[in-house]
């Protein structure tokens, strides 16, 4: 399978690329080389290989969920420019 010049032009138009004829010919060669590599990969026997979701084994490391002392409210609000009823007051961002 190979990519035609018209297919390269079509893909360039979809990607909104303005390519001249030399660039179109260059991309055609590069894309055909890629397809050749993909065809080589398809010939590999992978029947004994288990599929993976990632190339590297991944494992979540969870920390214990323990109760610890928190920052007291008055200290948390100490540097707030404006606070009211124990809450931060921020500028309104929704316009009417």
PDB file of C-alpha atoms in Angstrom:
ATOM      1  CA  UNK A   1       0.000   0.000   0.000  1.00  0.00           C
ATOM      2  CA  UNK A   2       1.307   3.447  -0.827  1.00  0.00           C
ATOM      3  CA  UNK A   3      -0.002   6.964  -0.468  1.00  0.00           C
ATOM      4  CA  UNK A   4      -0.708   8.926  -3.627  1.00  0.00           C
ATOM      5  CA  UNK A   5       0.108  12.578  -4.184  1.00  0.00           C
ATOM      6  CA  UNK A   6      -3.613  13.381  -4.133  1.00  0.00           C
ATOM      7  CA  UNK A   7      -3.928  11.778  -0.683  1.00  0.00           C
ATOM      8  CA  UNK A   8      -1.011  13.875   0.580  1.00  0.00           C
ATOM      9  CA  UNK A   9      -2.687  17.003  -0.805  1.00  0.00           C
ATOM     10  CA  UNK A  10      -5.963  15.990   0.858  1.00  0.00           C
ATOM     11  CA  UNK A  11      -4.323  15.422   4.251  1.00  0.00           C
ATOM     12  CA  UNK A  12      -2.419  18.718   3.929  1.00  0.00           C
ATOM     13  CA  UNK A  13      -5.667  20.528   3.159  1.00  0.00           C
ATOM     14  CA  UNK A  14      -7.364  18.917   6.190  1.00  0.00           C
ATOM     15  CA  UNK A  15      -4.436  20.018   8.347  1.00  0.00           C
ATOM     16  CA  UNK A  16      -4.589  23.480   6.773  1.00  0.00           C
ATOM     17  CA  UNK A  17      -1.005  23.209   5.533  1.00  0.00           C
ATOM     18  CA  UNK A  18       0.093  25.150   2.490  1.00  0.00           C
ATOM     19  CA  UNK A  19       2.673  22.917   0.831  1.00  0.00           C
ATOM     20  CA  UNK A  20       4.462  23.438  -2.466  1.00  0.00           C
ATOM     21  CA  UNK A  21       5.037  20.550  -4.877  1.00  0.00           C
ATOM     22  CA  UNK A  22       8.507  19.696  -3.550  1.00  0.00           C
ATOM     23  CA  UNK A  23       7.147  19.439   0.015  1.00  0.00           C
ATOM     24  CA  UNK A  24       4.241  17.279  -1.175  1.00  0.00           C
ATOM     25  CA  UNK A  25       6.665  14.900  -2.895  1.00  0.00           C
ATOM     26  CA  UNK A  26       8.881  14.840   0.202  1.00  0.00           C
ATOM     27  CA  UNK A  27       5.947  14.070   2.506  1.00  0.00           C
ATOM     28  CA  UNK A  28       4.725  11.370   0.123  1.00  0.00           C
ATOM     29  CA  UNK A  29       8.088   9.619   0.399  1.00  0.00           C
ATOM     30  CA  UNK A  30       8.171   9.951   4.184  1.00  0.00           C
ATOM     31  CA  UNK A  31       4.602   8.693   4.608  1.00  0.00           C
ATOM     32  CA  UNK A  32       5.237   5.732   2.308  1.00  0.00           C
ATOM     33  CA  UNK A  33       8.354   4.892   4.354  1.00  0.00           C
ATOM     34  CA  UNK A  34       6.241   4.970   7.534  1.00  0.00           C
ATOM     35  CA  UNK A  35       3.661   2.674   5.994  1.00  0.00           C
ATOM     36  CA  UNK A  36       6.488   0.320   5.044  1.00  0.00           C
ATOM     37  CA  UNK A  37       7.640   0.243   8.684  1.00  0.00           C
ATOM     38  CA  UNK A  38       4.076  -0.459   9.837  1.00  0.00           C
ATOM     39  CA  UNK A  39       3.834  -3.343   7.370  1.00  0.00           C
ATOM     40  CA  UNK A  40       7.107  -4.733   8.757  1.00  0.00           C
ATOM     41  CA  UNK A  41       5.698  -4.539  12.286  1.00  0.00           C
ATOM     42  CA  UNK A  42       2.536  -6.386  11.219  1.00  0.00           C
ATOM     43  CA  UNK A  43       4.624  -9.364  10.076  1.00  0.00           C
ATOM     44  CA  UNK A  44       5.974  -9.927  13.613  1.00  0.00           C
ATOM     45  CA  UNK A  45       4.417 -12.922  15.397  1.00  0.00           C
ATOM     46  CA  UNK A  46       2.996 -11.505  18.620  1.00  0.00           C
ATOM     47  CA  UNK A  47       0.672 -14.393  19.469  1.00  0.00           C
ATOM     48  CA  UNK A  48       2.576 -15.296  22.660  1.00  0.00           C
ATOM     49  CA  UNK A  49       2.802 -11.748  23.972  1.00  0.00           C
ATOM     50  CA  UNK A  50       0.226 -10.530  26.456  1.00  0.00           C
ATOM     51  CA  UNK A  51      -1.252  -7.100  25.630  1.00  0.00           C
ATOM     52  CA  UNK A  52      -0.297  -4.204  27.908  1.00  0.00           C
ATOM     53  CA  UNK A  53      -1.979  -0.899  28.565  1.00  0.00           C
ATOM     54  CA  UNK A  54       1.429   0.792  29.060  1.00  0.00           C
ATOM     55  CA  UNK A  55       4.928   0.060  27.831  1.00  0.00           C
ATOM     56  CA  UNK A  56       6.212   0.226  31.411  1.00  0.00           C
ATOM     57  CA  UNK A  57       4.521  -1.586  34.303  1.00  0.00           C
ATOM     58  CA  UNK A  58       2.646   0.962  36.365  1.00  0.00           C
ATOM     59  CA  UNK A  59       1.451   0.637  39.932  1.00  0.00           C
ATOM     60  CA  UNK A  60      -0.314   3.147  42.145  1.00  0.00           C
ATOM     61  CA  UNK A  61       1.299   3.748  45.495  1.00  0.00           C
ATOM     62  CA  UNK A  62      -1.299   4.732  48.034  1.00  0.00           C
ATOM     63  CA  UNK A  63      -0.492   6.270  51.382  1.00  0.00           C
ATOM     64  CA  UNK A  64      -2.406   5.352  54.478  1.00  0.00           C
ATOM     65  CA  UNK A  65      -5.465   7.496  55.119  1.00  0.00           C
ATOM     66  CA  UNK A  66      -4.728   8.707  58.625  1.00  0.00           C
ATOM     67  CA  UNK A  67      -6.241  11.517  60.633  1.00  0.00           C
ATOM     68  CA  UNK A  68      -3.781  14.293  61.394  1.00  0.00           C
ATOM     69  CA  UNK A  69      -4.094  17.736  62.949  1.00  0.00           C
ATOM     70  CA  UNK A  70      -5.183  20.411  60.486  1.00  0.00           C
ATOM     71  CA  UNK A  71      -4.475  24.099  60.239  1.00  0.00           C
ATOM     72  CA  UNK A  72      -6.771  26.035  62.595  1.00  0.00           C
ATOM     73  CA  UNK A  73      -9.298  28.246  60.812  1.00  0.00           C
ATOM     74  CA  UNK A  74      -8.042  31.498  62.366  1.00  0.00           C
ATOM     75  CA  UNK A  75      -4.477  30.777  61.159  1.00  0.00           C
ATOM     76  CA  UNK A  76      -5.721  29.849  57.689  1.00  0.00           C
ATOM     77  CA  UNK A  77      -7.645  33.135  57.437  1.00  0.00           C
ATOM     78  CA  UNK A  78      -4.885  35.249  59.004  1.00  0.00           C
ATOM     79  CA  UNK A  79      -3.395  36.334  55.649  1.00  0.00           C
ATOM     80  CA  UNK A  80      -6.689  36.631  53.778  1.00  0.00           C
ATOM     81  CA  UNK A  81      -7.344  40.191  52.591  1.00  0.00           C
ATOM     82  CA  UNK A  82     -11.034  39.799  53.398  1.00  0.00           C
ATOM     83  CA  UNK A  83     -12.799  37.127  55.438  1.00  0.00           C
ATOM     84  CA  UNK A  84     -16.335  36.926  56.735  1.00  0.00           C
ATOM     85  CA  UNK A  85     -18.021  34.341  58.985  1.00  0.00           C
ATOM     86  CA  UNK A  86     -14.901  32.178  58.939  1.00  0.00           C
ATOM     87  CA  UNK A  87     -14.709  32.054  55.114  1.00  0.00           C
ATOM     88  CA  UNK A  88     -12.494  33.612  52.446  1.00  0.00           C
ATOM     89  CA  UNK A  89     -14.219  36.441  50.558  1.00  0.00           C
ATOM     90  CA  UNK A  90     -13.224  36.635  46.892  1.00  0.00           C
ATOM     91  CA  UNK A  91     -14.259  39.043  44.129  1.00  0.00           C
ATOM     92  CA  UNK A  92     -17.404  38.150  42.202  1.00  0.00           C
ATOM     93  CA  UNK A  93     -16.546  36.862  38.741  1.00  0.00           C
ATOM     94  CA  UNK A  94     -20.079  36.305  37.384  1.00  0.00           C
ATOM     95  CA  UNK A  95     -21.578  39.351  35.749  1.00  0.00           C
ATOM     96  CA  UNK A  96     -25.297  40.051  35.594  1.00  0.00           C
TER      97      UNK A  96
END
